[in-house]
Coordinates of C-alpha atoms and ligand atoms in Angstrom, one line a residue:
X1 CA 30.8 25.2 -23.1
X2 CA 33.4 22.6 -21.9
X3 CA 36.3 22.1 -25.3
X4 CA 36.3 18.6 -24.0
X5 CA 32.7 18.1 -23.6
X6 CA 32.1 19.7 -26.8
X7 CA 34.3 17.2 -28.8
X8 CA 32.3 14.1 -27.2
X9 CA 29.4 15.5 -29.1
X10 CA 30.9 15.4 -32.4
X11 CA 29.8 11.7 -33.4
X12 CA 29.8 11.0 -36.6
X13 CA 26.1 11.6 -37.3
X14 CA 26.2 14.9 -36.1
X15 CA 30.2 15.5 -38.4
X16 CA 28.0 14.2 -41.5
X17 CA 25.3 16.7 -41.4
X18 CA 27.8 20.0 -40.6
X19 CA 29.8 18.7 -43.7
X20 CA 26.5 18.0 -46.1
X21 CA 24.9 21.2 -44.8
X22 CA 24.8 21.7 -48.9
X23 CA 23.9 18.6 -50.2
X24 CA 20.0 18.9 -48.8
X25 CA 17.8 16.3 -48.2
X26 CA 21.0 13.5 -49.1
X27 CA 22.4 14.9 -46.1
X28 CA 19.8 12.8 -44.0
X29 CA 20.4 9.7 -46.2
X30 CA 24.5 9.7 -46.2
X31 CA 24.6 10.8 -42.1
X32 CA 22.6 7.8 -41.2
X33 CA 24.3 5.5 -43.9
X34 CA 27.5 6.4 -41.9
X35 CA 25.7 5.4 -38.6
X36 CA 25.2 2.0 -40.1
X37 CA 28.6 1.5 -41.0
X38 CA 29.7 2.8 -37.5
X39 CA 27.0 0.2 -36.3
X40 CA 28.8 -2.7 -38.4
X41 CA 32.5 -1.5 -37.2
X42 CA 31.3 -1.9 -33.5
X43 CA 29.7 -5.3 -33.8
X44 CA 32.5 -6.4 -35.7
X45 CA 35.3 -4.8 -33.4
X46 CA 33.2 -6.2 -30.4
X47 CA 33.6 -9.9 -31.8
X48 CA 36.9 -9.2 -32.3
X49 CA 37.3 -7.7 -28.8
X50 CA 35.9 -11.6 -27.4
X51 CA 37.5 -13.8 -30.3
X52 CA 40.2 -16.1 -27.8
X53 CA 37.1 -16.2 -25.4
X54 CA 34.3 -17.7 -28.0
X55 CA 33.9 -20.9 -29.5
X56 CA 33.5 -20.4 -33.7
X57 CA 35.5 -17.0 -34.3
X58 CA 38.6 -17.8 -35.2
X59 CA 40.0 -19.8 -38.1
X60 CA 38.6 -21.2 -40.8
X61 CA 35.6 -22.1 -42.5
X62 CA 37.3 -24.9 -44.7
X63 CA 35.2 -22.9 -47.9
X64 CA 37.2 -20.8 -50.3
X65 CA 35.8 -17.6 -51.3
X66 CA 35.1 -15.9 -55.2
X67 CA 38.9 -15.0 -54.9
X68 CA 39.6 -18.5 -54.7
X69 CA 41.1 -18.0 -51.1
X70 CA 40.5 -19.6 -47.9
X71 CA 38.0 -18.2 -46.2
X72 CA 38.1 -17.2 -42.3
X73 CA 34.9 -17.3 -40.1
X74 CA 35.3 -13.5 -39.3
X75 CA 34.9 -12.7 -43.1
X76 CA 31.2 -14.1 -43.0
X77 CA 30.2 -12.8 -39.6
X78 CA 31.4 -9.4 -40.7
X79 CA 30.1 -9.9 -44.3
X80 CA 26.9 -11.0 -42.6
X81 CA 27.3 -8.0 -40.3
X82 CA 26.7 -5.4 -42.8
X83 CA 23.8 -7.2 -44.5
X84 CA 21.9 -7.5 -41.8
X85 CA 22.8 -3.4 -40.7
X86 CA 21.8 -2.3 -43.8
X87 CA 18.9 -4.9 -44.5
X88 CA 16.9 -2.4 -41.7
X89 CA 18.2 0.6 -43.4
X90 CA 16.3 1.8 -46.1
X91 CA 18.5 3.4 -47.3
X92 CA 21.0 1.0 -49.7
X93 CA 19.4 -1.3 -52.6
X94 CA 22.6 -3.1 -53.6
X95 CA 25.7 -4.2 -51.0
X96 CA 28.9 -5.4 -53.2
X97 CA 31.4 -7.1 -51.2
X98 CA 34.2 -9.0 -51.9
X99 CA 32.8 -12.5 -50.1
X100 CA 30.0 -12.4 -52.5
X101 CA 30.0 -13.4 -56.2
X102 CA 27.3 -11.5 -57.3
X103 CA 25.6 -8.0 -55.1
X104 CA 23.1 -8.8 -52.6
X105 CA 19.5 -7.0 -53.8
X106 CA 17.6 -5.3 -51.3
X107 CA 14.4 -5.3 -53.4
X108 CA 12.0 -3.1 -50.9
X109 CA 15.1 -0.3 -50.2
X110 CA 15.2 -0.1 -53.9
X111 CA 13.6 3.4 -55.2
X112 CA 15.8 4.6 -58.4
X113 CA 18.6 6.4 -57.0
X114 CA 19.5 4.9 -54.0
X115 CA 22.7 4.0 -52.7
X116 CA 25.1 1.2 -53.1
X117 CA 27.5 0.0 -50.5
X118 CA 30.6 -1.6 -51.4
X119 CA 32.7 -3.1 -49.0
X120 CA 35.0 -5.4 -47.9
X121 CA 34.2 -6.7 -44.5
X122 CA 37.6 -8.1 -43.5
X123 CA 40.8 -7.0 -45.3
X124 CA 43.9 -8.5 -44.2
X125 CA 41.3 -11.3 -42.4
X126 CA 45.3 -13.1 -42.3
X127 CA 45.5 -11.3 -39.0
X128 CA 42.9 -12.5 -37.6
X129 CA 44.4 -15.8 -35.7
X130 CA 47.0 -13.4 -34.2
X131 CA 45.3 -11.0 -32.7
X132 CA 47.4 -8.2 -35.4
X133 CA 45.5 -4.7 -36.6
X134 CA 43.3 -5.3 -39.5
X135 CA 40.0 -3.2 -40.8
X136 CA 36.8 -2.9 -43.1
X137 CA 36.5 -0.6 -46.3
X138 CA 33.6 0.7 -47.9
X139 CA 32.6 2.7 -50.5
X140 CA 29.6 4.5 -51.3
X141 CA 27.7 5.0 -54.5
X142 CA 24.4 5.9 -56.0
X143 CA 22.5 3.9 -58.1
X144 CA 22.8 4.7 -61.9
X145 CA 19.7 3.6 -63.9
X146 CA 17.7 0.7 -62.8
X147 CA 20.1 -2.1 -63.1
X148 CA 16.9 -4.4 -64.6
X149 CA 19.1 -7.5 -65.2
X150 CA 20.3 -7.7 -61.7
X151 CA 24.2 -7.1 -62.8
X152 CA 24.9 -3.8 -61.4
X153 CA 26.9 -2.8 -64.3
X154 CA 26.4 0.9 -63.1
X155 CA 29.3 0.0 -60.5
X156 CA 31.7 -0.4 -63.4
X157 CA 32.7 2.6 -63.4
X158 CA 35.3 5.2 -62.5
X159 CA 36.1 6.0 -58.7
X160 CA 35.4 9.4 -59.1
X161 CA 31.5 8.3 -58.6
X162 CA 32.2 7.7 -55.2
X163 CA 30.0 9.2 -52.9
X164 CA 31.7 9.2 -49.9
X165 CA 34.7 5.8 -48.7
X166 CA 36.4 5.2 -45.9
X167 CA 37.7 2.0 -43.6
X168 CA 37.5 1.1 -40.0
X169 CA 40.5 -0.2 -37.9
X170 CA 40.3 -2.7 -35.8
X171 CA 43.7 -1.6 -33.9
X172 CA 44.6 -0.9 -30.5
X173 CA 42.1 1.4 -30.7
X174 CA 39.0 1.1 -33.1
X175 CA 39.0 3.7 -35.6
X176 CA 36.6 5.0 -38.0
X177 CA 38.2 7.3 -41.5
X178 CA 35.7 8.5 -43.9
X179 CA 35.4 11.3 -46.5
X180 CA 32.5 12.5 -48.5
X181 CA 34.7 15.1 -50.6
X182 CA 35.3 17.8 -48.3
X183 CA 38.3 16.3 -46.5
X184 CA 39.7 13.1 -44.3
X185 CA 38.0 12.7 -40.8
X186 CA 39.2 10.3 -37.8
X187 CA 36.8 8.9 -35.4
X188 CA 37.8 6.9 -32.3
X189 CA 35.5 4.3 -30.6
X190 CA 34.6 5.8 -27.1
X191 CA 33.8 1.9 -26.1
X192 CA 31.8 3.4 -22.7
X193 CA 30.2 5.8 -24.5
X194 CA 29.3 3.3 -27.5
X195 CA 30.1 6.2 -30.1
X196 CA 32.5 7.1 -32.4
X197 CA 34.3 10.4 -31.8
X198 CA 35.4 13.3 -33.7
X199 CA 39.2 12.5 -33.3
X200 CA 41.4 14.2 -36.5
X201 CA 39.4 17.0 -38.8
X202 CA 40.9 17.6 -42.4
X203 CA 43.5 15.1 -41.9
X204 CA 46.2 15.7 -44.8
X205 CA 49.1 13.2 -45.7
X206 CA 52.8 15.1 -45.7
X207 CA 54.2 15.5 -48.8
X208 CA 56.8 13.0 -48.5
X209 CA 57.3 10.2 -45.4
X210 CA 60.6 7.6 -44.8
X211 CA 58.4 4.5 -44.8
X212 CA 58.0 2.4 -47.9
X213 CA 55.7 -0.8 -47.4
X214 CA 55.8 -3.7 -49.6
X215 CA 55.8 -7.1 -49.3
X216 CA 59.5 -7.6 -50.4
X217 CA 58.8 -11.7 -50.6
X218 CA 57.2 -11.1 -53.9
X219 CA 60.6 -8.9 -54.8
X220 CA 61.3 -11.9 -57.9
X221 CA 58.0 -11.8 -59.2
X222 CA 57.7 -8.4 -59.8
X223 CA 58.8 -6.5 -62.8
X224 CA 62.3 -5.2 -63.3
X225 CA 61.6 -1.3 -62.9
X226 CA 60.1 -2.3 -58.9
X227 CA 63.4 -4.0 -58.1
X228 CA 65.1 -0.6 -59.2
X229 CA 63.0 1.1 -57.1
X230 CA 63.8 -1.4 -53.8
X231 CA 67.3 -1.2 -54.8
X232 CA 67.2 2.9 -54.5
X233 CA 65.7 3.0 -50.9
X234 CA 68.2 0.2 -49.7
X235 CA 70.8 2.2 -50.4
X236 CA 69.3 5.8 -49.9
X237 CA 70.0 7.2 -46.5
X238 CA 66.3 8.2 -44.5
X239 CA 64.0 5.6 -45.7
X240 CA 62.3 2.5 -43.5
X241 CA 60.4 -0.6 -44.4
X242 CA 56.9 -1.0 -42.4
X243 CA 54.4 -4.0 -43.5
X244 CA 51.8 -5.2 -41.8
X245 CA 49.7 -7.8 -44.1
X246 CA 46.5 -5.6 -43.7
X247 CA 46.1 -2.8 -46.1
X248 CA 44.0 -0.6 -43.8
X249 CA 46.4 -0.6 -40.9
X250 CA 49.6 0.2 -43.6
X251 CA 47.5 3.2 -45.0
X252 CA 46.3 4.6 -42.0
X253 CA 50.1 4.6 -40.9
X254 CA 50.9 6.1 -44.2
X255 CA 47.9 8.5 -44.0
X256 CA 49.5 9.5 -40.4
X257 CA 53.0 9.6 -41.0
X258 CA 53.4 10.2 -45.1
X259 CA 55.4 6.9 -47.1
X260 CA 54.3 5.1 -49.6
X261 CA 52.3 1.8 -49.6
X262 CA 52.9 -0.4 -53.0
X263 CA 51.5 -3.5 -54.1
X264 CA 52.7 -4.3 -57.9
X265 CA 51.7 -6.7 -60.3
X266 CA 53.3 -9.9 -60.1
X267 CA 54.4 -12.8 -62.4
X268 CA 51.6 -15.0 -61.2
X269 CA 48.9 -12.0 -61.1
X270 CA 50.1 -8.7 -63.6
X271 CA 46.9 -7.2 -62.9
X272 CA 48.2 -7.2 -59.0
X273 CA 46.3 -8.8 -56.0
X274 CA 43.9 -6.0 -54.5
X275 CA 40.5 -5.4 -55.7
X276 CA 39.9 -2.0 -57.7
X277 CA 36.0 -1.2 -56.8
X278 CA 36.2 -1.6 -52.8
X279 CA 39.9 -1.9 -51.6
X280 CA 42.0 0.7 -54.0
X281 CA 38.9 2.8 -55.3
X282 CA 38.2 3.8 -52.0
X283 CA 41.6 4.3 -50.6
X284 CA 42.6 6.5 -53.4
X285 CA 39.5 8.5 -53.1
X286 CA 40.5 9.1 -49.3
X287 CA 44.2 9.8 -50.1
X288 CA 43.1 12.3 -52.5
X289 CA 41.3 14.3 -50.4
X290 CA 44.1 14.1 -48.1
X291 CA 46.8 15.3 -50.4
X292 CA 47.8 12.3 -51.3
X293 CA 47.7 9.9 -54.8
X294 CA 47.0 6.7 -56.1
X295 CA 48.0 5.3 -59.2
X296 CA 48.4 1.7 -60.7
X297 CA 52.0 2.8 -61.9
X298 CA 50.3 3.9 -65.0
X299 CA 46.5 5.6 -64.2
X300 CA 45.3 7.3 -61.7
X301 CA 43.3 4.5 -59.7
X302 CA 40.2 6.9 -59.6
X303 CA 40.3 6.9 -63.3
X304 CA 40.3 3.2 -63.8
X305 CA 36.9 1.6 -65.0
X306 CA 36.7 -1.8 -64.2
X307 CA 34.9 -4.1 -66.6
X308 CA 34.0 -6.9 -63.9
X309 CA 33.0 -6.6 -60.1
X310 CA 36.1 -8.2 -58.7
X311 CA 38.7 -6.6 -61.0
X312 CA 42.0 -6.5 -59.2
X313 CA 45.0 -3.1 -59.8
X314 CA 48.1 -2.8 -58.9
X315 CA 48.6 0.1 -56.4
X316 CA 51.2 2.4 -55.3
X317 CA 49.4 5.0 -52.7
X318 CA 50.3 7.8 -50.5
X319 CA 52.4 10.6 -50.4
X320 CA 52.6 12.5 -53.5
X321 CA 56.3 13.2 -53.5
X322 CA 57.1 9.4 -52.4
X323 CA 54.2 8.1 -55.4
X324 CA 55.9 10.4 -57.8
X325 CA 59.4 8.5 -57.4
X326 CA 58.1 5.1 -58.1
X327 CA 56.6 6.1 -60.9
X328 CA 60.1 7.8 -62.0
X329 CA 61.5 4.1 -62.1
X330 CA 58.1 2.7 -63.8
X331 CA 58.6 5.4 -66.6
X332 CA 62.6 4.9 -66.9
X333 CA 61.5 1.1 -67.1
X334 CA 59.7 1.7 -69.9
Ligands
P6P1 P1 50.4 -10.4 -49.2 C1 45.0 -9.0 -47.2 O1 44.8 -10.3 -47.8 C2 45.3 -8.1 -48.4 O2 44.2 -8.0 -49.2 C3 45.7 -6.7 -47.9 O3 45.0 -6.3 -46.7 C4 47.2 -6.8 -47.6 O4 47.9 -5.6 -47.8 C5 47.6 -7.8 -48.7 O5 46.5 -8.5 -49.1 C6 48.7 -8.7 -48.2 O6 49.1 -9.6 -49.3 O7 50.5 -11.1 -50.6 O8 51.5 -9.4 -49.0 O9 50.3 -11.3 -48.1

């Protein structure tokens, strides 16, 4: 049959099943998990598509969120978004997201063993007033035990639990980027086809890339062994400086073109700004599979295990040549 035909049939339902063939009857479950999230990316990058044209999209909501930070009407309609996808699911008893204090029970999903979504609906949400890239990430989990008291301590734990993570980006084009161990996929919204398409199979990160991304603003508050590091690609021939102020759309560049993203600890926050159990956990599980790594300087992200919900790491992700050289000045620091 047609080549070109043949790859608008691979949506992402059908891309989940071929890779579960050997996970049984889960591969039902995850395949039409992913077809929820792809649901939530299309509302979401529909709303976005319309923002300058509806009333209520843009700007604020005047509340301030667990994270203490202002809080933009496109983080609760996407929030909203996936609780309302996955409310009809059946398939996820617990959705942990970074607008919500505590997770959101989905009593009549719940048999023992189910799955947990993690996510957070906007990252980089700063971008939202100027019409810049920014995406969603989720990660995937199952239930450990039955979580009686209603904390969900079962999610504190390593990311090495996670089922399957990913993000969608809200760019140019959208784009959805999952794995469920067995490699890095890109899917590309076909808008007139209202499905996302297999785009990139068994994407892997080159070894080392010129671009380093950091928000150098924060250059004082950081720790003397970062400054060395800055100091070394100023003055090294062959390296660039990209930053966009959404973490998705800086690792999907450094996915695509190798580089290193970093966001360190900081005078006014050591333990760094990004979340550990649904920004960095699932970035690092993706950048694995891709070749890549993800530390906090220290650890290997996926080995961290967080002791509350919202924990934040520092993070230095993507190629392994590039992570390996900050680290160099973190250990000569020491
Ligand atoms: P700063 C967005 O708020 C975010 O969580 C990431 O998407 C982004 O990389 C980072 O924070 C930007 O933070 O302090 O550089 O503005």
């Amino acid at each position: 049959t047609d080549k070109a035909l043949d790859r608008d049939c691979t949506t992402l339902s059908r891309h989940v099943l071929q890779q579960l063939q050997s996970f049984g009857p889960d591969a039902q479950d995850l395949s039409a998990l992913m077809n929820r999230i792809a649901l939530a990316g299309k509302l979401i990058a529909r709303r976005f598509s319309r923002a300058g044209l509806m009333e209520d999209v843009l700007g604020f909501t005047g509340e301030v969120n667990v994270q203490g930070e202002s809080v933009k009407k496109m983080d609760i309609y996407a929030n909203e978004v996936f609780i309302s996808v996955f409310k009809q699911s059946g398939l996820v008893c617990r959705l942990a997201s970074e607008e919500m204090e505590k997770p959101y029970y989905i009593p009549e999903n719940c048999p023992i063993g189910r799955y947990t979504l993690l996510y957070d609906p906007i990252d980089g949400s700063s971008n939202t007033d100027i019409n810049l890239s920014l995406g969603s990430i989720f990660s995937i989990r199952q239930q450990e035990g039955e979580d009686l008291d209603g904390q969900a301590s079962d999610l504190l734990s390593n990311g090495r639990k996670q089922l399957a993570a990913g993000y969608i980006l809200y760019g140019p084009s959208t784009m959805l980027v999952y794995s469920i161990g067995k490699g890095v996929h890109f899917f590309t919204l076909d808008p007139s086809l209202g499905e996302f398409i297999l785009t990139e199979e068994n994407v892997k990160i080159p070894d080392h890339g010129a671009v380093y991304s950091v928000n150098e603003g924060n250059f004082w508050q950081w720790d003397e062994q970062y400054r060395e590091y800055i100091r070394y690609v100023h003055r090294t021939e062959g390296y660039t400086a990209r930053y966009s102020g959404a973490m998705v759309s800086d690792i999907h560049r450094t996915l695509v073109q190798g580089g290193v993203f970093l966001y360190p600890g900081t005078l006014q926050k050591p333990e760094g700004k990004l979340r550990l159990l649904y920004e960095s956990a699932p970035l690092a599980f993706l950048m694995e599979q891709a070749g890549g790594r993800a530390t906090t300087g220290t650890v290997d992200i996926l080995d961290v295990v967080p002791k509350q919900l919202h924990q934040r790491t520092p993070l230095i992700i993507g190629s392994k040549e590039d992570v390996a050289k900050v680290e160099s000045f973190i250990q000569k620091g020491q």
